Every structure is written in C-alpha cells, then in structure tokens.
PDB file of C-alpha atoms in Angstrom:
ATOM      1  CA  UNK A1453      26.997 -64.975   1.064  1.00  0.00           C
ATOM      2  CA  UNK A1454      27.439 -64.290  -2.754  1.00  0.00           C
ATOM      3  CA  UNK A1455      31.449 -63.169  -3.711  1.00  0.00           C
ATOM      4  CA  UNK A1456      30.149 -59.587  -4.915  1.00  0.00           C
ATOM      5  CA  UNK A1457      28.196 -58.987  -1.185  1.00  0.00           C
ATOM      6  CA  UNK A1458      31.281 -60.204   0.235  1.00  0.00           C
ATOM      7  CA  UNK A1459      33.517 -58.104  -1.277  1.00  0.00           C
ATOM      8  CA  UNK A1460      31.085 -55.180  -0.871  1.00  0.00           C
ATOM      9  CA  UNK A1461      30.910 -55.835   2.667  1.00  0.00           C
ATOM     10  CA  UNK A1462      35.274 -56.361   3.019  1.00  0.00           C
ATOM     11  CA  UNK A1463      34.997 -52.849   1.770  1.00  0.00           C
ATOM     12  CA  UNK A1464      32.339 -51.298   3.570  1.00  0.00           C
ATOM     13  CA  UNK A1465      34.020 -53.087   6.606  1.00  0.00           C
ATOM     14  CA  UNK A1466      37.411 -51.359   5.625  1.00  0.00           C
ATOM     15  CA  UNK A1467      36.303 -48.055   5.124  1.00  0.00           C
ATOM     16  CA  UNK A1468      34.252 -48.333   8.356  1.00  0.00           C
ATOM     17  CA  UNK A1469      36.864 -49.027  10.354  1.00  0.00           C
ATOM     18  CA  UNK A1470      39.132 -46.332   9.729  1.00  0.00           C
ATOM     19  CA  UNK A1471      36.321 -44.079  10.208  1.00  0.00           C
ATOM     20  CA  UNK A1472      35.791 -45.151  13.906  1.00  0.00           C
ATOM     21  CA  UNK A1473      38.426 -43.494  15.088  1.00  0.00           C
ATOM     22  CA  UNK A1474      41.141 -41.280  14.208  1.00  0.00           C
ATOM     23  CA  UNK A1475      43.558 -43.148  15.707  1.00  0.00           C
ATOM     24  CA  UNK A1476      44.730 -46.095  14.211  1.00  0.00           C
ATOM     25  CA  UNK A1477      47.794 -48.612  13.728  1.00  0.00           C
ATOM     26  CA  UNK A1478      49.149 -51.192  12.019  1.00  0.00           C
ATOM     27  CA  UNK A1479      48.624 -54.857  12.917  1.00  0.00           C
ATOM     28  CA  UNK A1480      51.358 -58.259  11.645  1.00  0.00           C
ATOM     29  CA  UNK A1481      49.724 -57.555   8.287  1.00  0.00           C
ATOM     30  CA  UNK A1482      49.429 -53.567   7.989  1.00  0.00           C
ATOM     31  CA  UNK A1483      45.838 -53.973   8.468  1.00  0.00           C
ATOM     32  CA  UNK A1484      44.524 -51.021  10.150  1.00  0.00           C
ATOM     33  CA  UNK A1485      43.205 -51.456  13.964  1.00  0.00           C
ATOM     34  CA  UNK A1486      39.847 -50.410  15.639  1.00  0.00           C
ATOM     35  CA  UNK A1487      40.762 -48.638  18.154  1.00  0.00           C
ATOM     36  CA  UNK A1488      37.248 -47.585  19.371  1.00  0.00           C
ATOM     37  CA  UNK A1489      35.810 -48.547  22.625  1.00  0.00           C
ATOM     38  CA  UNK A1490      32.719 -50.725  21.139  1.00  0.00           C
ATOM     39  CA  UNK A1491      34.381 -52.085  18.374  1.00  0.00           C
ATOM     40  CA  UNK A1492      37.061 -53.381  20.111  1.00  0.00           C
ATOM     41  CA  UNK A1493      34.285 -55.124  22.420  1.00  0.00           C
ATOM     42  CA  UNK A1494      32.677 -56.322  19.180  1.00  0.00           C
ATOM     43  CA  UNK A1495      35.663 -57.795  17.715  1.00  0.00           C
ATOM     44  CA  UNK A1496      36.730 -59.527  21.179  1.00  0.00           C
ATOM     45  CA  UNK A1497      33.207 -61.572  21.492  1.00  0.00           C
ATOM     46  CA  UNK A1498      33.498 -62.577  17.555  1.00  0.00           C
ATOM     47  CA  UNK A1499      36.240 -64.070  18.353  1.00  0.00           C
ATOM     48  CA  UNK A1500      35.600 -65.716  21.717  1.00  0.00           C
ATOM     49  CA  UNK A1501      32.657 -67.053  19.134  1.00  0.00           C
ATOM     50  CA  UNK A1502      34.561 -67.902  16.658  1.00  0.00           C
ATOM     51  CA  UNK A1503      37.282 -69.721  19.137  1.00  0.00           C
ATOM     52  CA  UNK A1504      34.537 -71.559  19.880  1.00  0.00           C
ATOM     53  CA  UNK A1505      33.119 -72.772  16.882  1.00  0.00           C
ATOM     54  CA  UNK A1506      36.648 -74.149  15.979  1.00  0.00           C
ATOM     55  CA  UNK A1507      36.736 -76.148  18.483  1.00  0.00           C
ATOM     56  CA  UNK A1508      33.313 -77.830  17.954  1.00  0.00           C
ATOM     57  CA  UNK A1509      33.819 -78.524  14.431  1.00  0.00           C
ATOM     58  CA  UNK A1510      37.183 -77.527  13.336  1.00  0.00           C
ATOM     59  CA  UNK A1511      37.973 -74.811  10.851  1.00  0.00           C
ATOM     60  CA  UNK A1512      36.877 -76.423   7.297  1.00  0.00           C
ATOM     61  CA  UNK A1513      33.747 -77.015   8.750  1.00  0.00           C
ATOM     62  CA  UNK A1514      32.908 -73.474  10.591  1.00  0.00           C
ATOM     63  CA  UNK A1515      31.290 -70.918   8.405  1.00  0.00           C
ATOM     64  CA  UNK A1516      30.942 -66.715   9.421  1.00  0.00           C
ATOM     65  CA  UNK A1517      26.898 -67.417   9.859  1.00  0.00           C
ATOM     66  CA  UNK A1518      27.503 -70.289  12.836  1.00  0.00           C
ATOM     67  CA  UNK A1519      29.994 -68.127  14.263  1.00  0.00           C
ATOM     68  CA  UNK A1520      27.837 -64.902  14.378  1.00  0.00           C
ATOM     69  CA  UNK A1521      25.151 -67.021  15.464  1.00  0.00           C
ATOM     70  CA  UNK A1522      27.484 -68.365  18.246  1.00  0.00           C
ATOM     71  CA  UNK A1523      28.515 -64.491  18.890  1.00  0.00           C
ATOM     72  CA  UNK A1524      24.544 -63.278  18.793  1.00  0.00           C
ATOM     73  CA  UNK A1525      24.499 -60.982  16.225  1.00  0.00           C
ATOM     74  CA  UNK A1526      23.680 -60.853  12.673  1.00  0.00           C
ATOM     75  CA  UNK A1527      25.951 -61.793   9.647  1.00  0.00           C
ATOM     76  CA  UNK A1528      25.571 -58.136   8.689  1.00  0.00           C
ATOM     77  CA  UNK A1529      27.469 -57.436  11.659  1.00  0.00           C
ATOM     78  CA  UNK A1530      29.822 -59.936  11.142  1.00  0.00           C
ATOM     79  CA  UNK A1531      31.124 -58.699   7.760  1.00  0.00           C
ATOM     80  CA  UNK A1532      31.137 -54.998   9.536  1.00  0.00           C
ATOM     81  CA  UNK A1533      34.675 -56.165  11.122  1.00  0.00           C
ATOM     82  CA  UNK A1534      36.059 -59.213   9.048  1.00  0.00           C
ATOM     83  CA  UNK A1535      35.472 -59.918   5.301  1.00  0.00           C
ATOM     84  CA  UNK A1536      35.408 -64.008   5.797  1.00  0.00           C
ATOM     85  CA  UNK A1537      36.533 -66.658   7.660  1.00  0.00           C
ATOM     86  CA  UNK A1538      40.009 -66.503   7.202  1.00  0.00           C
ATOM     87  CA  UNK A1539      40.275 -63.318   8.494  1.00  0.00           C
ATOM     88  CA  UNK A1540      38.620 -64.388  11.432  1.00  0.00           C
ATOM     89  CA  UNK A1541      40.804 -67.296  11.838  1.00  0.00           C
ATOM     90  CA  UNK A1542      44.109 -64.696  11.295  1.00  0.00           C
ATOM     91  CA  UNK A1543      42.847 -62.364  14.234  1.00  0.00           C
ATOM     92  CA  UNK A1544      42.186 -65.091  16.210  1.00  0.00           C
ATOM     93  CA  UNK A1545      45.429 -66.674  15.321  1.00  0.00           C
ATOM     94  CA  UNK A1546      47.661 -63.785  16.137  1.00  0.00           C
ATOM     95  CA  UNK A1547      45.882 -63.489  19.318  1.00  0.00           C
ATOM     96  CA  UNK A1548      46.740 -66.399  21.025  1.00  0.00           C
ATOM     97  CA  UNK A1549      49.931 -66.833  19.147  1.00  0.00           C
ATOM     98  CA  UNK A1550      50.921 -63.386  20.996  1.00  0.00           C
ATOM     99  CA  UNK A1551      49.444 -64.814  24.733  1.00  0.00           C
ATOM    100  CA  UNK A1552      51.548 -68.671  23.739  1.00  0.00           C
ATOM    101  CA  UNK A1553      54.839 -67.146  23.170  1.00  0.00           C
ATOM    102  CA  UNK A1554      53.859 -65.090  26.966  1.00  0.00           C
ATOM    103  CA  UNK A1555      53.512 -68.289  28.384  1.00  0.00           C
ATOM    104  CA  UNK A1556      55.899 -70.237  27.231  1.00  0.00           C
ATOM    105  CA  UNK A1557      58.505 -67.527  27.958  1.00  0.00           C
ATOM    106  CA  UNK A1558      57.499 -67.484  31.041  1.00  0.00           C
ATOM    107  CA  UNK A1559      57.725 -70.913  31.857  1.00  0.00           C
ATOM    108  CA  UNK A1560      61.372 -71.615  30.279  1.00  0.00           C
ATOM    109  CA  UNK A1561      63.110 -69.217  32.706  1.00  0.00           C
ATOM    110  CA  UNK A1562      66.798 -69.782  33.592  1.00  0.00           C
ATOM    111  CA  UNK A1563      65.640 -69.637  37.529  1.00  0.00           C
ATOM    112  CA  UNK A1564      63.735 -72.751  36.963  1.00  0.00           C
ATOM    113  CA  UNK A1565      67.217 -74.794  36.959  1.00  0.00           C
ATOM    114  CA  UNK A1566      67.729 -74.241  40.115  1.00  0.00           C
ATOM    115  CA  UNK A1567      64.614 -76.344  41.302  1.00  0.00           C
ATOM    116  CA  UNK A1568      64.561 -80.295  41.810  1.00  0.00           C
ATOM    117  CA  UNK A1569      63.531 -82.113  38.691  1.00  0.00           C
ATOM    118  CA  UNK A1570      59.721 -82.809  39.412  1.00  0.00           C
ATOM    119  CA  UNK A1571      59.513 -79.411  40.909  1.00  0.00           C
ATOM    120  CA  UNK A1572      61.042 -77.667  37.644  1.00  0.00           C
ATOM    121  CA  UNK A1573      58.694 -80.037  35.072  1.00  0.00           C
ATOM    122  CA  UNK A1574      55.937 -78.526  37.148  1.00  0.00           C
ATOM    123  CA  UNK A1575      57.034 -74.915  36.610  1.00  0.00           C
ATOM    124  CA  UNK A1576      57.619 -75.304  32.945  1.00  0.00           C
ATOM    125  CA  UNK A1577      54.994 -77.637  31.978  1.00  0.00           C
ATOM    126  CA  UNK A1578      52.334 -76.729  33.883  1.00  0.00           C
ATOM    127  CA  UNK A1579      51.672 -72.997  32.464  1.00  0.00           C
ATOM    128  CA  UNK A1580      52.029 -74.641  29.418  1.00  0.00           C
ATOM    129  CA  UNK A1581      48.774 -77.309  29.560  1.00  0.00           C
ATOM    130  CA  UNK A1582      47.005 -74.933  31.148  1.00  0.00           C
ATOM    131  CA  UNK A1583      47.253 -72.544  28.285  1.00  0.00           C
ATOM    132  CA  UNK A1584      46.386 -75.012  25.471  1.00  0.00           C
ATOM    133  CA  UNK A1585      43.710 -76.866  27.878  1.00  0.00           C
ATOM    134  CA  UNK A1586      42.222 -72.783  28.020  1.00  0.00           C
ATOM    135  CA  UNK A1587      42.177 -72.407  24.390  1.00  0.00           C
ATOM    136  CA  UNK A1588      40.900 -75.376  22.352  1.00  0.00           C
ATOM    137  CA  UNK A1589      40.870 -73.749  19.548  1.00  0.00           C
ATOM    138  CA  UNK A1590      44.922 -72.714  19.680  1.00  0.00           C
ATOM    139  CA  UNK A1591      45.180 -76.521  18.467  1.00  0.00           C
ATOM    140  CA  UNK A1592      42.928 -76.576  15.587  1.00  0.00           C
ATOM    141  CA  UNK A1593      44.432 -73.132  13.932  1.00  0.00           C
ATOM    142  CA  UNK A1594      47.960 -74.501  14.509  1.00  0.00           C
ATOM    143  CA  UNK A1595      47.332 -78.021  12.836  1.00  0.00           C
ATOM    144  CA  UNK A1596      45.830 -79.248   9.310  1.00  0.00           C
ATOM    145  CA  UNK A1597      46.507 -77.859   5.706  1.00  0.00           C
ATOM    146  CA  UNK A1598      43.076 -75.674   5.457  1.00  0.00           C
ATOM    147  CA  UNK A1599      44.557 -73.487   8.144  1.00  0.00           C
ATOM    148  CA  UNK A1600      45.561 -70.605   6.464  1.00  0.00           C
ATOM    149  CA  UNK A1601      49.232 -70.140   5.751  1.00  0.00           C
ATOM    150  CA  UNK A1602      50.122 -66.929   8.022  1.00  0.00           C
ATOM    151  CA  UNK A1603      49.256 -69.334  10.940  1.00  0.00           C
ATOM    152  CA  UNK A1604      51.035 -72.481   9.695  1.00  0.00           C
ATOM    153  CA  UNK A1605      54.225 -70.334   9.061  1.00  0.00           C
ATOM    154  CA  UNK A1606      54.136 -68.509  12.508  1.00  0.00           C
ATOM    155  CA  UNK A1607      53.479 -71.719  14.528  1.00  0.00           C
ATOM    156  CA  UNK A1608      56.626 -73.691  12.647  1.00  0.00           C
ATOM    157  CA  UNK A1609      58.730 -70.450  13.581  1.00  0.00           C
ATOM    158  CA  UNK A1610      56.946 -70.515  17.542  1.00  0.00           C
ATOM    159  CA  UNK A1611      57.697 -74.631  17.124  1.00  0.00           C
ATOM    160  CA  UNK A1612      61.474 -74.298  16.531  1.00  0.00           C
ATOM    161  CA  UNK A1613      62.113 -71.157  18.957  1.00  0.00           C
ATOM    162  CA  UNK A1614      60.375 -73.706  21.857  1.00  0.00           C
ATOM    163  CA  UNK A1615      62.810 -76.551  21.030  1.00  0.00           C
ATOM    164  CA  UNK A1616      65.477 -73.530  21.426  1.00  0.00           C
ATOM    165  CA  UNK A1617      64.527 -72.772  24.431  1.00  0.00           C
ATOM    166  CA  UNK A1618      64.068 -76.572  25.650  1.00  0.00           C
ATOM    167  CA  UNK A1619      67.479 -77.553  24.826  1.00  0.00           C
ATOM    168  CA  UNK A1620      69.151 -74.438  26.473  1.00  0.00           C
ATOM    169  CA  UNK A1621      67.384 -74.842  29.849  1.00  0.00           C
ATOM    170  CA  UNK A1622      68.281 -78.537  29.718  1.00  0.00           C
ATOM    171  CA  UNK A1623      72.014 -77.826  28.899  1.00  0.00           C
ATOM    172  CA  UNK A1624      71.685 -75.353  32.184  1.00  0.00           C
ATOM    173  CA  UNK A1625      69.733 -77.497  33.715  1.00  0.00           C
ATOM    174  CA  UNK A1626      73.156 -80.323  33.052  1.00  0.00           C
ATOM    175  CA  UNK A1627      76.173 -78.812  32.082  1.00  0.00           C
ATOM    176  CA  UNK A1628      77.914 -81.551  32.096  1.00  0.00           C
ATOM    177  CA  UNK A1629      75.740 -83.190  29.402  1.00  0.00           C
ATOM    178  CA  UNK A1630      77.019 -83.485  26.338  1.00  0.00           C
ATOM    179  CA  UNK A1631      75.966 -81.001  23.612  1.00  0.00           C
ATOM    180  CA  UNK A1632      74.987 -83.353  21.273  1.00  0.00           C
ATOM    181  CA  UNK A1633      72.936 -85.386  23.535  1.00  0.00           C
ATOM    182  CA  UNK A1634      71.638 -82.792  25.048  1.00  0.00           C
ATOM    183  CA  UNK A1635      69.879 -81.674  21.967  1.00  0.00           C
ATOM    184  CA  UNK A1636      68.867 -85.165  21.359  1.00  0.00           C
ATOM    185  CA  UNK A1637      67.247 -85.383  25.179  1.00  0.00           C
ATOM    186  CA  UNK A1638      66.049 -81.711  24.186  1.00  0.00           C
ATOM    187  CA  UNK A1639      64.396 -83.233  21.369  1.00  0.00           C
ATOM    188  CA  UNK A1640      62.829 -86.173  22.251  1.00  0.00           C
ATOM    189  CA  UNK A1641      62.107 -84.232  25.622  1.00  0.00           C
ATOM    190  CA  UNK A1642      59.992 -82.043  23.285  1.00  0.00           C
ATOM    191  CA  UNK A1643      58.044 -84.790  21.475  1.00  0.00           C
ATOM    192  CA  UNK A1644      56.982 -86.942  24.434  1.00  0.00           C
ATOM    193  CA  UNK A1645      55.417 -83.205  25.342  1.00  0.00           C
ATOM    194  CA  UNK A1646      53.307 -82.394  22.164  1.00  0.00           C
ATOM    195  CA  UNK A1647      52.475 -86.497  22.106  1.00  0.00           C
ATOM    196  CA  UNK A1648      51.036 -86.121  25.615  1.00  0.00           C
ATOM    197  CA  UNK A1649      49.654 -83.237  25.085  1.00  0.00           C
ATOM    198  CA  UNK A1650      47.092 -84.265  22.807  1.00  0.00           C
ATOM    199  CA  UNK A1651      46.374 -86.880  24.975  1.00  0.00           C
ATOM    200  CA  UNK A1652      45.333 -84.415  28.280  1.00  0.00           C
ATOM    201  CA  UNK A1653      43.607 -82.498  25.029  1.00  0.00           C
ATOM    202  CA  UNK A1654      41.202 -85.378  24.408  1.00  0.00           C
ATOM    203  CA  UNK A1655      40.108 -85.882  28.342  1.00  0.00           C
ATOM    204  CA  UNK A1656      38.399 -83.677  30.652  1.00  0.00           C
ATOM    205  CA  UNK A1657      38.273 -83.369  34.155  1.00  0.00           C
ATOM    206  CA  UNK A1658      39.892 -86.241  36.562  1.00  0.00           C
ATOM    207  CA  UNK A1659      40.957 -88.432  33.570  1.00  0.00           C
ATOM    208  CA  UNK A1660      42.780 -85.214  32.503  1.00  0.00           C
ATOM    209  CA  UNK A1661      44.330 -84.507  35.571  1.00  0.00           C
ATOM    210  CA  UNK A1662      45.630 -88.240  35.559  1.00  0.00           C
ATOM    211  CA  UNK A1663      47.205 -87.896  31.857  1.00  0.00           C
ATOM    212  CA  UNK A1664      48.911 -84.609  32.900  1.00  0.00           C
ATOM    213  CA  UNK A1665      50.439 -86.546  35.739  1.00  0.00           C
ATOM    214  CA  UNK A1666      51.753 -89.532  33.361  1.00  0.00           C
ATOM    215  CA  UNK A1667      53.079 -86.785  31.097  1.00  0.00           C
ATOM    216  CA  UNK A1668      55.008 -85.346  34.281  1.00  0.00           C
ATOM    217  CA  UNK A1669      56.174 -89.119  35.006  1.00  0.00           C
ATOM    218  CA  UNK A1670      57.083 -90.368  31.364  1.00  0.00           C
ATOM    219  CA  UNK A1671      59.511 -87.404  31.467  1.00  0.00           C
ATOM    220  CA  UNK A1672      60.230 -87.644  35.000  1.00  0.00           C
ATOM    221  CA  UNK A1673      62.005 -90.962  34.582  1.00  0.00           C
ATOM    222  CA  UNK A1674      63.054 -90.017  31.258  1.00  0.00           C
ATOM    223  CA  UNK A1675      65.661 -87.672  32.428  1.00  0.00           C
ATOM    224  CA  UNK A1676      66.289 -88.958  36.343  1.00  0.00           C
ATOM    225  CA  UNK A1677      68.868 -90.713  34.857  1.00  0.00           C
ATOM    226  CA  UNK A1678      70.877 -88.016  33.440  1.00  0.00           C
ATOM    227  CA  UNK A1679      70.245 -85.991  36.134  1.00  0.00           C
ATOM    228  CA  UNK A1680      71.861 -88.741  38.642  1.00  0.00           C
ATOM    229  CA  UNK A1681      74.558 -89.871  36.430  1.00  0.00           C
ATOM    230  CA  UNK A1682      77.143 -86.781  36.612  1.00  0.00           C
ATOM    231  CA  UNK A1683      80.793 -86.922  36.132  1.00  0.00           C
ATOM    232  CA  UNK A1684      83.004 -88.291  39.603  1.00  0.00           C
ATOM    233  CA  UNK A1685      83.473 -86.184  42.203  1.00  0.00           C
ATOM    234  CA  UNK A1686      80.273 -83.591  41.055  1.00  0.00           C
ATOM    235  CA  UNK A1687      77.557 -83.340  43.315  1.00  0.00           C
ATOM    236  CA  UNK A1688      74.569 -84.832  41.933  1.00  0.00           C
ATOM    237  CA  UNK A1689      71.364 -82.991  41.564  1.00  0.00           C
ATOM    238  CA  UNK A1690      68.545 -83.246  44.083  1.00  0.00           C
ATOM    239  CA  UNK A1691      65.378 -85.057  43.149  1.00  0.00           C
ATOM    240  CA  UNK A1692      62.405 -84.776  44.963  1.00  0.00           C
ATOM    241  CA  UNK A1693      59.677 -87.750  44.335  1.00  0.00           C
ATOM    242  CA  UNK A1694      56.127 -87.850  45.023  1.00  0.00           C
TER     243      UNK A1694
END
C-alpha cells in the first residue's frame, strides 16, 4: 500500500473509530478504544489472524494483506482498525502480555509451597506451557530486534518481575536456604525453564508431552537436593516421585 493511502487510511481509521461509539477509553498508549459491539468482533478475528500469521512466518516476514487474507476480509477493512503492521503487532502484544502476567500470577502462588516438590513444579509450570504452547505467536512478538520496541520493553520488565517471583517462592519454598543461593537456584531455576521451553515449543503432540516431562525432571533433580539437605534437627520436606 503506497505511504500517502496508508496514512489516509490511519486517519480515516482514527476518525472512524471514535465515531462508533460515544463511549470510549484510553488503551497503554492513549489510543482511543472501540467499544462497539462489531468492531470489537472485527478487531478480535484480525488478530486471531494476525496471531497466526506470526507464527507461520514470523513478524518481518508477515505483511497486513496475508493477514487480512488469513482474517477473510479485504485490506480496506484492515486499515479501517489498524494503520500497519506494527500496530497490529502492539494490540496483539498487549493482549497476551495482559492474559501472561494472569497466568503466571496465578501459578507462583504462596499456597503452592506447601505441596511436595513434583506436585508444586506441576502447579507452577504447567499453566505456564500451556499458555505459551496456546499462543505461538506470544514467542515471536517477545523475541528478535524487528519486534517493535513497546513489546521488547514490556517483556524485559514481565522477564525480571517472573525471576522476582521465582526466587521468592523458592526462598518460601526453603527458608533455610541461603539468600544468596537462593537467588542463584532462582536463577538458574529460571533458565533451565525458558531453555526447555523452546524445546516443548518446537514439538507437537507425544514428543511434546515427553519434553515437558524432562523439563519437570531436569528441575526435579535439580533442586531434590536442596530440598533434602536442611539444617539438623529440621524436618525435611516431603517428595513425592513418579
């Protein structure tokens, strides 16, 4: 699309949408919000589209026409709610960004220490494949230097508030640890995840399944140790194995 039809269309598409409805807010940017029953609609299947096509060929390869193509509907209709592909990718972005730091909250809850070890790894890991195995495309907007900056910037702020919250359930998890091992097991804890992680990412089905469960066992034995070797006297924590 030439730069003057594309900036035609970013304003068309900005004056449209605060003329769907008269009430609107302000999204992580100020950007207004469609608040409209059938825009809203719209907007959610360009993306699902668009989610798509960045996970078939990445985001420096995707382009606004395969994505409305994906979605069904014209370019025209396209540029009615975003002016280009970044904008797309910035929605989308902010989208799952807002459903990962859900999950992930969920899954490092205090209550969770109370559990054996393999029992615990399942309730914090588990939500937390599932999500990223759901949504492909979370991994390509969160990783290369084309992605734009808004993205890169949130994910290194989501990346150091997750190592937060792996060292503090880990210190809970054993007091008697240490603090400055603990945030070295916390640490390396959180790399063997993201390592195996893109391991399950590039399986499907049963040979999945079996790299989640050597993910679950590399950290397993990783911390059995630490979790057996407490102080004289202190009851040691139970472990229940496969």
């Amino acid at each position: 699309m030439p730069e003057g039809r594309a900036e035609e269309a970013a304003t068309t598409a900005q004056s449209g949408r605060a003329e769907e409805s008269p009430e609107t807010g302000s999204g992580a940017a100020g950007r207004p919000r469609r608040r409209q029953a059938r825009g809203e609609a719209r907007i959610a299947q360009l993306l699902e589209a668009a989610a798509d096509v960045f996970s078939a060929s990445g985001y420096n390869a995707a382009s606004t026409n395969a994505i409305a193509r994906e979605a069904g509907v014209s370019p025209g209709t396209l540029y009615q709610f975003f002016p280009n592909k970044e904008a797309i990718a910035i929605e989308l972005g902010e989208r799952l960004m807002k459903r990962w730091r859900e999950t992930y909250g969920a899954a490092f809850v205090v209550s969770h220490v109370e559990l054996p070890l393999d029992r615990m790894l399942d309730a914090v890991l588990d939500p937390l494949i599932a999500f990223n195995c759901e949504n492909p495309a979370f991994a390509v907007l969160t990783h290369g230097s084309e992605i734009p900056g808004v993205i890169s910037r949130e994910h290194d702020a989501v990346h150091a508030t997750m190592l937060t919250r792996t060292e503090q359930l880990l210190r809970a998890f054993l007091p008697e640890l240490p603090p400055d091992r603990a945030t070295r097991t916390a640490e390396m804890s959180f790399v063997l995840f993201k390592a195996g992680l893109d391991l399950i990412m590039e399986r499907e089905g049963p040979e999945r399944e079996a790299y989640i469960r050597e993910l679950k066992t590399v950290i397993h034995r990783y911390l059995e140790p630490l979790v057996c070797d407490t102080p004289d006297g202190a009851p040691a924590r139970r472990i229940d194995t496969p």
